[in-house]
XYZ file of N, CA and C in Angstrom:
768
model
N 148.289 -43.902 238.599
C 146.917 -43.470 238.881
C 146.208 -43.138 237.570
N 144.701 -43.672 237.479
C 144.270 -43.247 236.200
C 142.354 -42.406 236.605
N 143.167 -41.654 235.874
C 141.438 -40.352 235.765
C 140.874 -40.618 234.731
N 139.240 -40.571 234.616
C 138.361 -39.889 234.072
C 138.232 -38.869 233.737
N 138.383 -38.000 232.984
C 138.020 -36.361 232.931
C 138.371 -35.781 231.665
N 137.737 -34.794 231.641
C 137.696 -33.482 229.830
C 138.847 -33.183 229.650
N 139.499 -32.584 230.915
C 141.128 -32.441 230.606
C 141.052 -32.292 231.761
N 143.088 -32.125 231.917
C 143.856 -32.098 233.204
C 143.717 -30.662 233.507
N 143.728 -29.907 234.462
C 143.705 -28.510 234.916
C 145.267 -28.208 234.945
N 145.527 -26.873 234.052
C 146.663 -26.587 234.076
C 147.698 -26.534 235.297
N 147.331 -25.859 236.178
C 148.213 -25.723 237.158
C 148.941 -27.542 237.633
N 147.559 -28.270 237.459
C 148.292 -29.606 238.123
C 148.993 -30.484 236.873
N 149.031 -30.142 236.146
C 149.751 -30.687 234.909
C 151.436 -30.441 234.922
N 151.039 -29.024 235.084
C 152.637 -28.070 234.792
C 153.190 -28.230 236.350
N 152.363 -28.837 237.746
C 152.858 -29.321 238.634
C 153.440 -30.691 238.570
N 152.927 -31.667 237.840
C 153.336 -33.093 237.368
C 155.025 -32.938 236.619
N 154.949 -31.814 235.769
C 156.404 -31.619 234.862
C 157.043 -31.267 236.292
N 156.944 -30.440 236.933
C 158.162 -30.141 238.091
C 158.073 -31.333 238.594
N 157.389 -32.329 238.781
C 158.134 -33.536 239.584
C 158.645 -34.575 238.564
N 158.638 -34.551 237.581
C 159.202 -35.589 237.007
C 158.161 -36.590 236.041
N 156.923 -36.532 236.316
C 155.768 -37.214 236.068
C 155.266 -36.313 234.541
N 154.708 -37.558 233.701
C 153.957 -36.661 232.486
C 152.503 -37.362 232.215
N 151.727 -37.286 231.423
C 150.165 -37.927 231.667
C 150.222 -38.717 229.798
N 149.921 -39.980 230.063
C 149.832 -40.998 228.653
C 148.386 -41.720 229.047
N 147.772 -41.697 227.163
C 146.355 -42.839 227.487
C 146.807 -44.087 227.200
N 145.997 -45.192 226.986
C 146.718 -46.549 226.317
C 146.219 -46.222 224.888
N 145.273 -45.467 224.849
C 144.943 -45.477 223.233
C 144.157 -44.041 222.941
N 143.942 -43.897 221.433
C 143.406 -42.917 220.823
C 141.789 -42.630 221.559
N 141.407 -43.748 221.779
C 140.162 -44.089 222.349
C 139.834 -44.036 224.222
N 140.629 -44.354 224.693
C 140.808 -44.030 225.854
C 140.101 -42.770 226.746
N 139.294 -43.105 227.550
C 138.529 -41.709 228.075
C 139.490 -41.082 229.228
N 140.537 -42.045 229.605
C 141.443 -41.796 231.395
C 142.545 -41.536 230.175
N 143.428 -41.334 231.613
C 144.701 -40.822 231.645
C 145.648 -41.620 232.887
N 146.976 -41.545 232.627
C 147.787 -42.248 233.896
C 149.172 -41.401 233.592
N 149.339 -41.400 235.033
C 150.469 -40.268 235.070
C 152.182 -41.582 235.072
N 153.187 -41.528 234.541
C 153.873 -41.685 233.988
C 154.958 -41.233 234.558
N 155.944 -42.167 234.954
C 157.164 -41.799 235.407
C 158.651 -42.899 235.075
N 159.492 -42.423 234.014
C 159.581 -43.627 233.344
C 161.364 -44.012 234.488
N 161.394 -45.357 234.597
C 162.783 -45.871 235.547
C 164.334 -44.926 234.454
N 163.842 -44.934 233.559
C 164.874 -44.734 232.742
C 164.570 -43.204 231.623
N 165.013 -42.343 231.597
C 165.049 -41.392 231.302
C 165.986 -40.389 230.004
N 165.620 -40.187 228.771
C 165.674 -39.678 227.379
C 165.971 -38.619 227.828
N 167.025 -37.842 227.660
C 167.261 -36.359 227.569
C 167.698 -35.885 226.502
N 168.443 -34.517 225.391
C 169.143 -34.675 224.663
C 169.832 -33.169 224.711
N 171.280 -33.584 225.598
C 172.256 -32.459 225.525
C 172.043 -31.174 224.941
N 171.876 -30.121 225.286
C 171.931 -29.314 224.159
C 172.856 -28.975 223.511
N 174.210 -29.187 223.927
C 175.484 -28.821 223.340
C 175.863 -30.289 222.285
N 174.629 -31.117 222.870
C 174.976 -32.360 222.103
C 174.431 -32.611 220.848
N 173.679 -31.762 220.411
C 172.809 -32.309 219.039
C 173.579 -32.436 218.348
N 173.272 -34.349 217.575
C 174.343 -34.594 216.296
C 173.940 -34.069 214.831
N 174.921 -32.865 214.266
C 174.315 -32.488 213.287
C 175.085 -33.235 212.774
N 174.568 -34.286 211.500
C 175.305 -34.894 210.253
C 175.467 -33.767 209.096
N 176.741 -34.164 208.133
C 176.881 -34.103 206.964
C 175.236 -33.776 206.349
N 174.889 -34.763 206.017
C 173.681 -34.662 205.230
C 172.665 -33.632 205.705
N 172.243 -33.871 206.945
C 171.128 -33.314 207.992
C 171.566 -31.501 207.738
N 172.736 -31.285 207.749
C 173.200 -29.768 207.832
C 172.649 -29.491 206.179
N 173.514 -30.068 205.529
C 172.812 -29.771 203.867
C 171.606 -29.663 203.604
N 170.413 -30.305 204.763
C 169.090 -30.191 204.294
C 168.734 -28.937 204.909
N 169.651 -28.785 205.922
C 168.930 -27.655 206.946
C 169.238 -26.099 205.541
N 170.208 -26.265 205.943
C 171.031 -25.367 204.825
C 169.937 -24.923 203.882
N 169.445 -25.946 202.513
C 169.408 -25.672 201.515
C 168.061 -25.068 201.731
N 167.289 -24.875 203.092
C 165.929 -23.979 203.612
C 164.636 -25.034 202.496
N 164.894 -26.136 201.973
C 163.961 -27.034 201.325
C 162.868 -26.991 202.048
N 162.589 -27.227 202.965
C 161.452 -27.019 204.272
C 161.357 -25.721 204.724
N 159.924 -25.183 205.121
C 159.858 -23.833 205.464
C 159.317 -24.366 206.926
N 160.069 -23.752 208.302
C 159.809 -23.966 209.391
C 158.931 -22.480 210.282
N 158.173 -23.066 210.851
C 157.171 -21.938 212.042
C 157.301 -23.008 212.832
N 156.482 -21.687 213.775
C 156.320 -22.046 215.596
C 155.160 -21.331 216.193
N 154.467 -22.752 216.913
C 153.032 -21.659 217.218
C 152.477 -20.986 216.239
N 152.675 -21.572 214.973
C 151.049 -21.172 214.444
C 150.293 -22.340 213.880
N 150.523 -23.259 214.474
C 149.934 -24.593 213.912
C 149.706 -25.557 215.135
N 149.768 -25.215 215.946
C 149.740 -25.883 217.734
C 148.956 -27.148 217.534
N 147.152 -26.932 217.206
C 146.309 -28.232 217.262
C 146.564 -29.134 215.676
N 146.781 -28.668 214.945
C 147.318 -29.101 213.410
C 148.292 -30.218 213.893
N 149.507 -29.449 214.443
C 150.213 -30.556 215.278
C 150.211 -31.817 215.992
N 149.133 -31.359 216.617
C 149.013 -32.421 217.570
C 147.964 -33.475 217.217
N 147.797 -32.941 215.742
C 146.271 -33.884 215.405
C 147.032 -34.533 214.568
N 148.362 -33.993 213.696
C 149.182 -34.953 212.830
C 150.229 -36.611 213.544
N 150.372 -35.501 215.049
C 151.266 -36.147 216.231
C 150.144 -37.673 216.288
N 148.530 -37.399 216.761
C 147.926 -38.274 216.826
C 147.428 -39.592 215.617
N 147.678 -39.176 213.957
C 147.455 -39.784 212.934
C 148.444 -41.682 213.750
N 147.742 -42.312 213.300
C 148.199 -43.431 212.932
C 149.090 -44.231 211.995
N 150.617 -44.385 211.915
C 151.474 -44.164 210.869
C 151.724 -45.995 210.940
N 152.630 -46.219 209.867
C 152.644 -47.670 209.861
C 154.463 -47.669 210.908
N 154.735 -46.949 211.450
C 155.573 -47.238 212.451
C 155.191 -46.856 213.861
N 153.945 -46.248 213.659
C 153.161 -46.073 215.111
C 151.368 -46.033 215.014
N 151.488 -47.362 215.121
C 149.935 -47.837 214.534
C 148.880 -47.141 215.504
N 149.695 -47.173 217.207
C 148.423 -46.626 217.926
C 148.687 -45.197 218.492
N 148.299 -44.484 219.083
C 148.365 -43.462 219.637
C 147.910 -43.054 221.054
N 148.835 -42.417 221.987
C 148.832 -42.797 223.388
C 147.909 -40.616 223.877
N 147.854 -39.883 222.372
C 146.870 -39.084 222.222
C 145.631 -39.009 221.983
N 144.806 -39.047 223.238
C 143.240 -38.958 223.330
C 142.700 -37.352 223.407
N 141.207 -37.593 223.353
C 140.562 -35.983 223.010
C 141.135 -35.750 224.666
N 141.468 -36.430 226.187
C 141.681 -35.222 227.122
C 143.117 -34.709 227.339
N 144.180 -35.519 226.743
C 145.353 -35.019 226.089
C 145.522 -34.101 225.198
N 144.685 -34.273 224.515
C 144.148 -32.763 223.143
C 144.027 -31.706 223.751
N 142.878 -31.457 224.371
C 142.460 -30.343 225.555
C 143.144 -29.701 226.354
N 144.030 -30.714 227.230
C 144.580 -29.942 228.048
C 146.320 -29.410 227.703
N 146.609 -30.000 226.370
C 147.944 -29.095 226.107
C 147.556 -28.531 225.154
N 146.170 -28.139 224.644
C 146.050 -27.039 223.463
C 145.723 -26.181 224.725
N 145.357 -26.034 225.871
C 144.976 -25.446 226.958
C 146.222 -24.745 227.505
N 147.050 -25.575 227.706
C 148.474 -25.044 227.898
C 149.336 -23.913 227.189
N 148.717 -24.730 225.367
C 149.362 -23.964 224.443
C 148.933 -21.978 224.760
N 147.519 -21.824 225.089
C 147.021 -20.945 225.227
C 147.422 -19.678 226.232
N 148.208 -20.804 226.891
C 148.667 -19.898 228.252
C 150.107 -19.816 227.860
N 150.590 -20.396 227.294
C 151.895 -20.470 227.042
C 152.925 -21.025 227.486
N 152.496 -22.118 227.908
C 153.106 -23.176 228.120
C 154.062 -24.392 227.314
N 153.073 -24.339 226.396
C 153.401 -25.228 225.315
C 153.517 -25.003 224.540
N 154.068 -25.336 223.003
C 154.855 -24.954 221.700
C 155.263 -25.865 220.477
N 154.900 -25.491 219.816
C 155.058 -26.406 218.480
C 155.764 -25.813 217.667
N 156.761 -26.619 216.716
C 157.374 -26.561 215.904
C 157.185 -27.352 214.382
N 156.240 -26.305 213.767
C 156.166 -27.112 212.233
C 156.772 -27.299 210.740
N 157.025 -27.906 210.069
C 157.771 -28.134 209.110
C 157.038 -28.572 207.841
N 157.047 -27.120 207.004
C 156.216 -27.541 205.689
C 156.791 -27.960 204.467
N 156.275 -28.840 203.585
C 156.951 -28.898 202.666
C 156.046 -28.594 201.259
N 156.463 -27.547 200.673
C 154.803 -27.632 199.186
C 153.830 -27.063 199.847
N 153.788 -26.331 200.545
C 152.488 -25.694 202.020
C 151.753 -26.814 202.154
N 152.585 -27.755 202.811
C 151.648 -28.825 203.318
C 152.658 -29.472 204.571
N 151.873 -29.290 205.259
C 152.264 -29.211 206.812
C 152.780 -31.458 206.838
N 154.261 -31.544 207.215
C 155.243 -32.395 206.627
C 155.718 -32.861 208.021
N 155.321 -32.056 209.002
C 156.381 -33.229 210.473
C 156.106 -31.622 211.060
N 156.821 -32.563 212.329
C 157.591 -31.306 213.652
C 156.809 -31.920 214.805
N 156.716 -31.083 215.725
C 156.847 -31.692 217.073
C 156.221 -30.340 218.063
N 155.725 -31.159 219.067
C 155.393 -29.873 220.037
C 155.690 -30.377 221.673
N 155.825 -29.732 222.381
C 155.835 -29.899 224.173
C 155.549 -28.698 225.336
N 156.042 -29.074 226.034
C 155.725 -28.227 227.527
C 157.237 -27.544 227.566
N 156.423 -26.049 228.233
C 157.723 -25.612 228.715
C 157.616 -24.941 229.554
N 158.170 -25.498 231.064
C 158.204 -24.948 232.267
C 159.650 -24.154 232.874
N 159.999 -22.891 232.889
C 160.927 -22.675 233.359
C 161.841 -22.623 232.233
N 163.389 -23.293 232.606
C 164.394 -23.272 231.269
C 164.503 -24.636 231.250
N 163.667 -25.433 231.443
C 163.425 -26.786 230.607
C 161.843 -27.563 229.633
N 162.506 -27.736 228.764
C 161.594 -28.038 227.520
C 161.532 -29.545 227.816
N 160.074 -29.894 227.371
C 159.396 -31.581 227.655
C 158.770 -31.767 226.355
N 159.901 -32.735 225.180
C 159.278 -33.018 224.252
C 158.015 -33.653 224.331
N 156.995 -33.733 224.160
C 155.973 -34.256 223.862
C 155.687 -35.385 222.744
N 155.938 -34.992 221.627
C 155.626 -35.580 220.849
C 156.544 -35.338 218.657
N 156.911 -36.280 218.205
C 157.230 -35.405 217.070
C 157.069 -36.758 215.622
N 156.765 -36.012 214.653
C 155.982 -36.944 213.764
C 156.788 -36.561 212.750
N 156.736 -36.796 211.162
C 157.452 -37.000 210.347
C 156.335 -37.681 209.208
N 156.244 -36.492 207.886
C 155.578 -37.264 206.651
C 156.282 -37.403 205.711
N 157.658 -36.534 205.396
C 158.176 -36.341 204.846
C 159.889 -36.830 205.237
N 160.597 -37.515 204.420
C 162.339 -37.460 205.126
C 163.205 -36.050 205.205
N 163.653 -36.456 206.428
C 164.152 -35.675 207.269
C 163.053 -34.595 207.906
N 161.814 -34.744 207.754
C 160.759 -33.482 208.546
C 161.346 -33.225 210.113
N 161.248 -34.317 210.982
C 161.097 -34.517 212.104
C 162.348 -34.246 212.631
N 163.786 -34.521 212.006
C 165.174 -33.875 212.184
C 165.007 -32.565 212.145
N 164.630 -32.376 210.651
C 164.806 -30.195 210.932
C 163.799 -29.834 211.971
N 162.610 -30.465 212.188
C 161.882 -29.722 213.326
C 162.969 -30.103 215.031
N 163.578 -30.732 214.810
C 163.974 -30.645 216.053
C 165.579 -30.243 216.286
N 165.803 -30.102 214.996
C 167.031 -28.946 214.871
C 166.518 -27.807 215.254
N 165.492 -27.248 214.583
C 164.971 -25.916 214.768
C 164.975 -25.558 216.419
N 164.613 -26.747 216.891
C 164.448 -26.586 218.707
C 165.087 -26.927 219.058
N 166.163 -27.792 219.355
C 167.592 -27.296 219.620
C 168.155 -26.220 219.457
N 168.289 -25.211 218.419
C 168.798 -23.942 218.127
C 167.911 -22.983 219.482
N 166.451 -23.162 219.159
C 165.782 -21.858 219.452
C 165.903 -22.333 221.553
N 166.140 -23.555 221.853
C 166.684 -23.336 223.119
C 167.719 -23.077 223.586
N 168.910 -23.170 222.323
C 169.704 -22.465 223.114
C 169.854 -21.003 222.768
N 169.242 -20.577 222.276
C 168.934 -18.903 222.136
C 168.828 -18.051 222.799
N 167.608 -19.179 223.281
C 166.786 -18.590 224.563
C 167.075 -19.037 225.785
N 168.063 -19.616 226.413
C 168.188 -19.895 227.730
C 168.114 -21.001 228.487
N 167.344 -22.054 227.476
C 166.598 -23.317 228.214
C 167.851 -23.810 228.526
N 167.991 -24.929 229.577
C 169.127 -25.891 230.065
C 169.128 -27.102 230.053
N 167.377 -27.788 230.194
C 166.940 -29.130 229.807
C 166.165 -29.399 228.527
N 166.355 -30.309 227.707
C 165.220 -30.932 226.644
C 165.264 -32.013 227.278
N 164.000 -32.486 227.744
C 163.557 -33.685 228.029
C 163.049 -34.504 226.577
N 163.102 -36.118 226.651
C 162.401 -36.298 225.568
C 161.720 -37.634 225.586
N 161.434 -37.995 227.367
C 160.877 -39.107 227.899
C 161.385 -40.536 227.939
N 160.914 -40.896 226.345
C 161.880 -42.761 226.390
C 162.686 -42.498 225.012
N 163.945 -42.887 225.118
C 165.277 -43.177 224.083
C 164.392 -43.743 223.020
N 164.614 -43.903 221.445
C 164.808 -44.485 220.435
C 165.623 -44.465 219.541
N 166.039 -45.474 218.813
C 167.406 -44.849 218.345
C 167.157 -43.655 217.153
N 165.716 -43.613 216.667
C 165.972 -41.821 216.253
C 166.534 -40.849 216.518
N 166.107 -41.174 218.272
C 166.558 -39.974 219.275
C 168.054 -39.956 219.326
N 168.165 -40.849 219.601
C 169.798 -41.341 220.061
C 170.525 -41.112 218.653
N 170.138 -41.279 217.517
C 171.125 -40.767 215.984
C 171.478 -39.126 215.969
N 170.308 -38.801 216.922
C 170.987 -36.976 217.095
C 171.274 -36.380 218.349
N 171.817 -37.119 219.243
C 172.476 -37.285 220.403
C 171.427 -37.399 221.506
N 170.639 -38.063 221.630
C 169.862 -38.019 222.766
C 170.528 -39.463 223.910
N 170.148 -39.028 224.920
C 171.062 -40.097 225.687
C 169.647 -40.535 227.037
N 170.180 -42.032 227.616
C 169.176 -42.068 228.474
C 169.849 -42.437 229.955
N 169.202 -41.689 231.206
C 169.668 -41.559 232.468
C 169.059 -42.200 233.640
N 169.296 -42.509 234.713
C 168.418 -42.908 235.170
C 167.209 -41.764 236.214
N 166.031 -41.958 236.115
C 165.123 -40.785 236.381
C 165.543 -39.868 237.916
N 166.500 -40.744 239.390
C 167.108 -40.112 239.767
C 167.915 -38.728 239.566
N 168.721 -39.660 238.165
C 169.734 -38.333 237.805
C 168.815 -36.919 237.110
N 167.697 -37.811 236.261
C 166.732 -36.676 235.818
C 166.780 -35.802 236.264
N 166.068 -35.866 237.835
C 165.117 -35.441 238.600
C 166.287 -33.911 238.924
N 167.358 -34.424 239.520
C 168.348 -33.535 240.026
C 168.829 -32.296 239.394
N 168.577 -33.018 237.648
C 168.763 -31.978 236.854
C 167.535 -30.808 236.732
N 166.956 -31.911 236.535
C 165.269 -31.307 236.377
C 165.130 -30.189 237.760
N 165.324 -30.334 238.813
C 165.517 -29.123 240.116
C 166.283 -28.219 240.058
N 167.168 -29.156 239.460
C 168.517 -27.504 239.452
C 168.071 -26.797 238.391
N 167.226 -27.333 237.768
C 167.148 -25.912 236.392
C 166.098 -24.990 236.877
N 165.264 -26.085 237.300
C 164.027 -25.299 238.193
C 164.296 -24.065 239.135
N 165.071 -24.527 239.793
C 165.747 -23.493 241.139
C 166.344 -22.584 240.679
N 166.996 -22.602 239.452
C 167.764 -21.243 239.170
C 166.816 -20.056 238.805
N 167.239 -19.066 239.735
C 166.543 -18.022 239.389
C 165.117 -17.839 240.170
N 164.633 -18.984 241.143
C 162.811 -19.227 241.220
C 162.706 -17.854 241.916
N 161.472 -18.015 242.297
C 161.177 -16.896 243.338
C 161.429 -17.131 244.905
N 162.579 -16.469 245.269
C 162.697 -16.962 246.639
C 164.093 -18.038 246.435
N 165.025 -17.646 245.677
C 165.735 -18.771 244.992
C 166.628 -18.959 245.925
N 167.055 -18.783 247.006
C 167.688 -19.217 248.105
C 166.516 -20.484 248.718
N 165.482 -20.334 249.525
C 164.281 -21.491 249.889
C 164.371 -22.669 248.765
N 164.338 -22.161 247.868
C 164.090 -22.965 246.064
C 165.493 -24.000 246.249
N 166.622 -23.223 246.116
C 167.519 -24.010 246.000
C 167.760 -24.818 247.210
N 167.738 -24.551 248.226
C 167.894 -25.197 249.250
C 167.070 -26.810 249.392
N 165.856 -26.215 248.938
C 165.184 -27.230 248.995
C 164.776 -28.900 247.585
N 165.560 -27.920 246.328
C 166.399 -29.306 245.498
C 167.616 -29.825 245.704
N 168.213 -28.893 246.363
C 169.116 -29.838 246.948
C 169.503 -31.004 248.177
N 167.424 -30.519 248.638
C 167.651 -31.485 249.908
C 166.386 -32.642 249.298
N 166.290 -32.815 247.930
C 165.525 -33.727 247.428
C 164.013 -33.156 246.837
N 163.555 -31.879 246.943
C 162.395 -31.489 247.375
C 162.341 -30.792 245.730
N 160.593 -30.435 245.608
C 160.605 -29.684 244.343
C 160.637 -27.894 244.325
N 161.239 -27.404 243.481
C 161.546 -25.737 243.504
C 160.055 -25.652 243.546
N 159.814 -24.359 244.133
C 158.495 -23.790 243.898
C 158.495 -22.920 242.878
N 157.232 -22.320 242.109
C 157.860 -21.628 241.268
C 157.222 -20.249 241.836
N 156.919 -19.007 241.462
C 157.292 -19.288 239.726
C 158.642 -19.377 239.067
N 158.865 -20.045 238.003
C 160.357 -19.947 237.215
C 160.833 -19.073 236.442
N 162.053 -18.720 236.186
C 162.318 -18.177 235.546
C 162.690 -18.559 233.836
N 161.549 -17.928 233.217
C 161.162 -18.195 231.610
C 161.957 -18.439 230.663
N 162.531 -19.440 229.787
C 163.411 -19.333 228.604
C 162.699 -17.976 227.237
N 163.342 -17.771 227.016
C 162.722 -17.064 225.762
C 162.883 -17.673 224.532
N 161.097 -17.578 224.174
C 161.213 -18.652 222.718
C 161.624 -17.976 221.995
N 161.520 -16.505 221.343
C 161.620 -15.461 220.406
C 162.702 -15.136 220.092
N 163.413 -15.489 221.427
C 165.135 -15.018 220.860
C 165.727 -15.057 219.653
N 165.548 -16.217 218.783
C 165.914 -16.952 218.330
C 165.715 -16.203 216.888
N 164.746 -15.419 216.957
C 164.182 -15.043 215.757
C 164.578 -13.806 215.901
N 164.817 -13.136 217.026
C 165.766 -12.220 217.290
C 166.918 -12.505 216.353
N 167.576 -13.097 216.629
C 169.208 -13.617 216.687
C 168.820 -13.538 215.028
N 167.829 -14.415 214.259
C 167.751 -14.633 212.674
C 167.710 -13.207 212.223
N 167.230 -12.042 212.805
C 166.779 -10.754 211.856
C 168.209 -10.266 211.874
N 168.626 -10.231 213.279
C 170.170 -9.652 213.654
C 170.960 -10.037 212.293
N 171.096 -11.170 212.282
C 172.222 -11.833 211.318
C 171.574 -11.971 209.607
N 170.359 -11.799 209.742
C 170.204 -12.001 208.206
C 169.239 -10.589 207.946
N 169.748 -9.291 208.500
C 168.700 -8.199 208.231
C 167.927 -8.125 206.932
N 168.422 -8.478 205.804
C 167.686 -8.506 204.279
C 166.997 -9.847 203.883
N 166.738 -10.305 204.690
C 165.972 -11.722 204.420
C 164.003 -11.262 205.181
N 163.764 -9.911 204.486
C 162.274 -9.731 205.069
C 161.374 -11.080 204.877
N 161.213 -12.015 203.906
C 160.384 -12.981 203.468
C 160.730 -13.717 204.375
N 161.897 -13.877 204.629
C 162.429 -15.400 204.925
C 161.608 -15.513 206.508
N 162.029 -13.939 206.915
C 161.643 -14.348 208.443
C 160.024 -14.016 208.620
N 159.395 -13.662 207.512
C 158.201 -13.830 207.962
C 157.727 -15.147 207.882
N 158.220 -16.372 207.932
C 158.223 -17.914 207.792
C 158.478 -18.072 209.652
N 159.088 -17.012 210.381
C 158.513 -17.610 211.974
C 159.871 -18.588 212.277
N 160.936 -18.665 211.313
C 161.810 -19.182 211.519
C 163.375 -18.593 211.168
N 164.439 -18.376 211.773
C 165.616 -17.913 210.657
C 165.763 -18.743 209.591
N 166.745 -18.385 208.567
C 167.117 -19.218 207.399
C 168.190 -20.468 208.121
N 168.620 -21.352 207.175
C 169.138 -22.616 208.049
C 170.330 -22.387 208.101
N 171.281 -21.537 207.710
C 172.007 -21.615 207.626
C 172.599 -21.113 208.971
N 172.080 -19.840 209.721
C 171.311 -19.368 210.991
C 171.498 -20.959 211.975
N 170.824 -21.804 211.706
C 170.155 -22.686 212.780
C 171.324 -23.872 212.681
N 172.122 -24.047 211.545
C 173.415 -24.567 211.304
C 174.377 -24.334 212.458
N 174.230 -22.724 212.317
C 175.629 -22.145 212.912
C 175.291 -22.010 214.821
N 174.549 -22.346 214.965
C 174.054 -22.362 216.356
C 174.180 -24.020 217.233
N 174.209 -24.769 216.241
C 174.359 -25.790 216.590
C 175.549 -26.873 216.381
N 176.546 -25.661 215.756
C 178.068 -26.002 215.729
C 179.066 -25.045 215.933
């Protein structure tokens, strides 16, 4: 189905993520939208992220200074640039709108990666419940787009999340364990994470397990944990954590 409109209204957006559905334009230019449901389905383990040799050494050596949420539309305007490995962009101004709209409510979340204070990669998405919906993640710099999504791997499992969605496989994805399912199996997962905990979580569960979607409201991952967990373990690092991120060595040890 494809709309006309300024943006999507939150509630029916963050209703589209509980079923499985996400909203793509064909282009930068594009005034509609079409809701999206792919046969084949990108997830990426959380117990599965492949940290390499190398990838840990970059994380490590803190070369990149990482935040979260304080760069949300920055993000998504770098997400939208035109790169010579992604000439077009499936981000229009009512895609803009309605997940900086999201971002506002708190829905959505970005993860940025500077290098030289100059904003270098990372990635942002939706987050409903204890599953995260990559959105989108860019890269100006080598390895940007790895540590930003190291960083979110760590900070979900900190906090509780159970799904990273990450839509369609590439073998980017797939070099740091992302795997692809079929949207059936998605879906099942995608309910059971939903249901844990909902309101009414007996009705909730009952009813993903008889095919149907949890109602919500859900019960919240916590993004902050994470930065919790960094002060805990690195109490004398005042600078470090005013960067909105732990040190890497922190985000290393979480993910092995």
């Amino acid at each position: 189905m494809t709309r006309h409109l300024e943006s999507i209204d939150p509630a029916l957006l963050l209703s589209a993520y509980a079923q499985g559905l996400f909203p793509m334009a064909d282009g930068a230019d594009d005034p509609s939208v079409h809701w999206v449901e792919p046969r084949l389905r990108a997830i990426l383990p959380l117990d599965g992220f492949h940290l390499s040799r190398s990838l840990r050494k970059v994380i490590v050596s803190d070369r990149f200074r990482v935040t979260t949420d304080t760069a949300f539309r920055e993000m998504m305007a770098l997400c939208a640039e035109p790169a010579d490995d992604r000439p077009t962009t499936w981000i229009n101004p009512v895609i803009k709108t309605s997940y900086e709209r999201l971002f506002q409510l708190g829905h959505a979340h970005s993860v940025e990666v500077w290098l030289d204070g100059e904003l270098a990669g990372g990635l942002y998405g939706v987050s409903l419940g204890r599953a995260f919906f990559g959105e989108s993640m860019v890269s100006r710099a080598r390895d940007a787009s790895k540590v930003a999504l190291a960083h979110l791997v760590a900070r979900l499992k900190a906090g509780g999340w159970k799904l990273l969605d990450c839509q369609f496989i590439t073998p980017h994805l797939a070099s740091l364990g992302a795997i692809e399912i079929p949207q059936a199996d998605y879906l099942a997962r995608l309910y059971s994470v939903l249901a844990e905990g909902a309101a009414g979580a007996g009705a909730a569960g009952a009813g993903a397990a008889a095919g149907g979607v949890p109602s919500p409201p859900f019960v919240a991952g916590d993004w902050g944990a994470l930065d919790a967990l960094g002060a805990a373990d690195a109490p004398d690092l005042g600078l470090a954590r005013s960067t909105g991120s732990p040190p890497g060595y922190v985000i290393a040890q979480l993910l092995t």
